[in-house]
Short mmCIF file of C-alpha atoms in Angstrom, two decimals:
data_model
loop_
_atom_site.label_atom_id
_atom_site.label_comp_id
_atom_site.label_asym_id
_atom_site.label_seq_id
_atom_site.Cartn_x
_atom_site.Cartn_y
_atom_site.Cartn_z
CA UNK A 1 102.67 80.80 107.87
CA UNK A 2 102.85 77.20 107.52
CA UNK A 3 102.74 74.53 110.47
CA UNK A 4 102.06 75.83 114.30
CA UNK A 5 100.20 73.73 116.68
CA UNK A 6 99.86 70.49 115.63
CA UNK A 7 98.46 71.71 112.46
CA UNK A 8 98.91 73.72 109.04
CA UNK A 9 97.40 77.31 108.74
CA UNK A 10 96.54 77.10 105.19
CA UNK A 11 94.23 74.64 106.35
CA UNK A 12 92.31 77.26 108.51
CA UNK A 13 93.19 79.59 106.09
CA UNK A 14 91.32 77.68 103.21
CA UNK A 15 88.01 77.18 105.17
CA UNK A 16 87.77 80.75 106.03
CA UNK A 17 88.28 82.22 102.62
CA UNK A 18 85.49 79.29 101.85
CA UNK A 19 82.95 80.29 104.29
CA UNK A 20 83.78 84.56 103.51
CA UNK A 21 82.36 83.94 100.44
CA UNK A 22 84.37 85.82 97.87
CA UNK A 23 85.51 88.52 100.97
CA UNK A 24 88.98 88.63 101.13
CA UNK A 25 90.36 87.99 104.43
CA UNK A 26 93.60 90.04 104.92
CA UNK A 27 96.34 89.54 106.84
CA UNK A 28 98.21 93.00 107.27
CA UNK A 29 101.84 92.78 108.02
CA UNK A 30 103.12 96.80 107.90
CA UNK A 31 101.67 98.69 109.28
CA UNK A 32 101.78 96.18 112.25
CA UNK A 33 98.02 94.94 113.53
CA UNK A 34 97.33 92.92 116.48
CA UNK A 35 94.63 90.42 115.65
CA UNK A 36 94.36 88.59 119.67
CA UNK A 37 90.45 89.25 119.27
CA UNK A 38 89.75 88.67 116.12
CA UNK A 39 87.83 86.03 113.24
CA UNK A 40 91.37 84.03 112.98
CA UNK A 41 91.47 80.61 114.64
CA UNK A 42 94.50 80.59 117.70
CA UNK A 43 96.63 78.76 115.38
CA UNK A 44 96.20 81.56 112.27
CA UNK A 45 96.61 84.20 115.24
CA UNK A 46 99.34 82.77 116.65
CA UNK A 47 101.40 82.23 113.06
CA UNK A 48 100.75 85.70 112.35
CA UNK A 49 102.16 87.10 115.88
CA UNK A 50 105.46 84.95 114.80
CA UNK A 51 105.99 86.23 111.39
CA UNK A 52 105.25 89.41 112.68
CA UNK A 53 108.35 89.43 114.72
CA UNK A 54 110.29 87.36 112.09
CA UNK A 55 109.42 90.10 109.15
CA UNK A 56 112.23 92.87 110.30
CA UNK A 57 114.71 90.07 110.30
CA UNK A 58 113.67 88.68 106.90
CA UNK A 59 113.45 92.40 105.06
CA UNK A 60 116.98 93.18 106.76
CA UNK A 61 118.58 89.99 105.31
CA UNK A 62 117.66 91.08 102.10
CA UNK A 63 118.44 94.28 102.21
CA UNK A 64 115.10 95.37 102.50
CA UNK A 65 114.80 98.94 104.28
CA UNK A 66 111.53 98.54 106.48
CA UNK A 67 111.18 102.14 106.29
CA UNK A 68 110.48 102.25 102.82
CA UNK A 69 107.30 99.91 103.07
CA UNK A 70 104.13 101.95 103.59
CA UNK A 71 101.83 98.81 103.28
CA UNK A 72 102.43 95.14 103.18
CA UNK A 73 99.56 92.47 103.92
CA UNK A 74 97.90 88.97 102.07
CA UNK A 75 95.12 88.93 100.95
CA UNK A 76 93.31 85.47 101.04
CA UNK A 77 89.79 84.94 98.78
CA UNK A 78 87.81 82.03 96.90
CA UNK A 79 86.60 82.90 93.45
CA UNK A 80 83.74 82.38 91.90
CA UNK A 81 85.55 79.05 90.22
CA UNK A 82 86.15 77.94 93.94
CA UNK A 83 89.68 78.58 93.44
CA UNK A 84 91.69 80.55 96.45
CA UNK A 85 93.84 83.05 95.61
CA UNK A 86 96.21 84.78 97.37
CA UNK A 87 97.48 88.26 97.06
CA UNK A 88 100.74 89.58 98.25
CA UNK A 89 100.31 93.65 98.34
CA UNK A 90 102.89 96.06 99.33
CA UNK A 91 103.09 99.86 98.87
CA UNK A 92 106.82 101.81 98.79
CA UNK A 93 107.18 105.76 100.19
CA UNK A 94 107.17 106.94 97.17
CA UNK A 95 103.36 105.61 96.31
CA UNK A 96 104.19 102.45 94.26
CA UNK A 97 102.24 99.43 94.54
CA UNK A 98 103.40 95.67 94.22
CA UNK A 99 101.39 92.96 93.79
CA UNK A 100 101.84 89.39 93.21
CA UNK A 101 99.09 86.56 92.48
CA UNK A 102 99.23 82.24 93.27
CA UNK A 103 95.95 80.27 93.02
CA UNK A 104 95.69 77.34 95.73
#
């Protein structure tokens, strides 16, 4: 999710983990969600809808199984420092759970 539109998503990203407050907003990637009526700006939404298609793709040239993913999304929230952080989650068939941290 980086530049659609004219514009980069972070950017909207940014403002609407500011204004949630400490809520994370989540973007969840498997199992697929449509979000056409939802909170995201048209430029989040439409990022989303083409990473959403890209994702297969990108697991299968790693050698990625999509089967085995029970749960993948971001999670996108301001501490209370200000700073954003962003959390990839995903979740294996067998019950694991991955996670991985970066502060914006």
């Amino acid at each position: 999710m980086n530049y659609v539109d004219d514009g980069y998503v972070v950017d909207d990203l940014i403002v609407m983990a500011r204004e949630a407050e400490g809520e994370p907003i989540s973007v969840q990637w498997i199992p697929r969600k449509s979000y056409e009526s939802t909170i995201f700006s048209k430029r989040v939404r439409k990022s989303i809808a083409i990473n959403q298609d890209w994702l297969p793709k990108h697991l299968a040239s790693h050698g990625v199984d999509e089967s085995i993913i029970t749960e993948m999304r971001t999670d996108i929230s301001l501490t209370p420092s200000h700073q954003i952080w962003v959390k990839a989650y995903l979740k294996d068939n067998r019950g694991k759970e991955y996670e991985a941290y970066v502060s914006y």
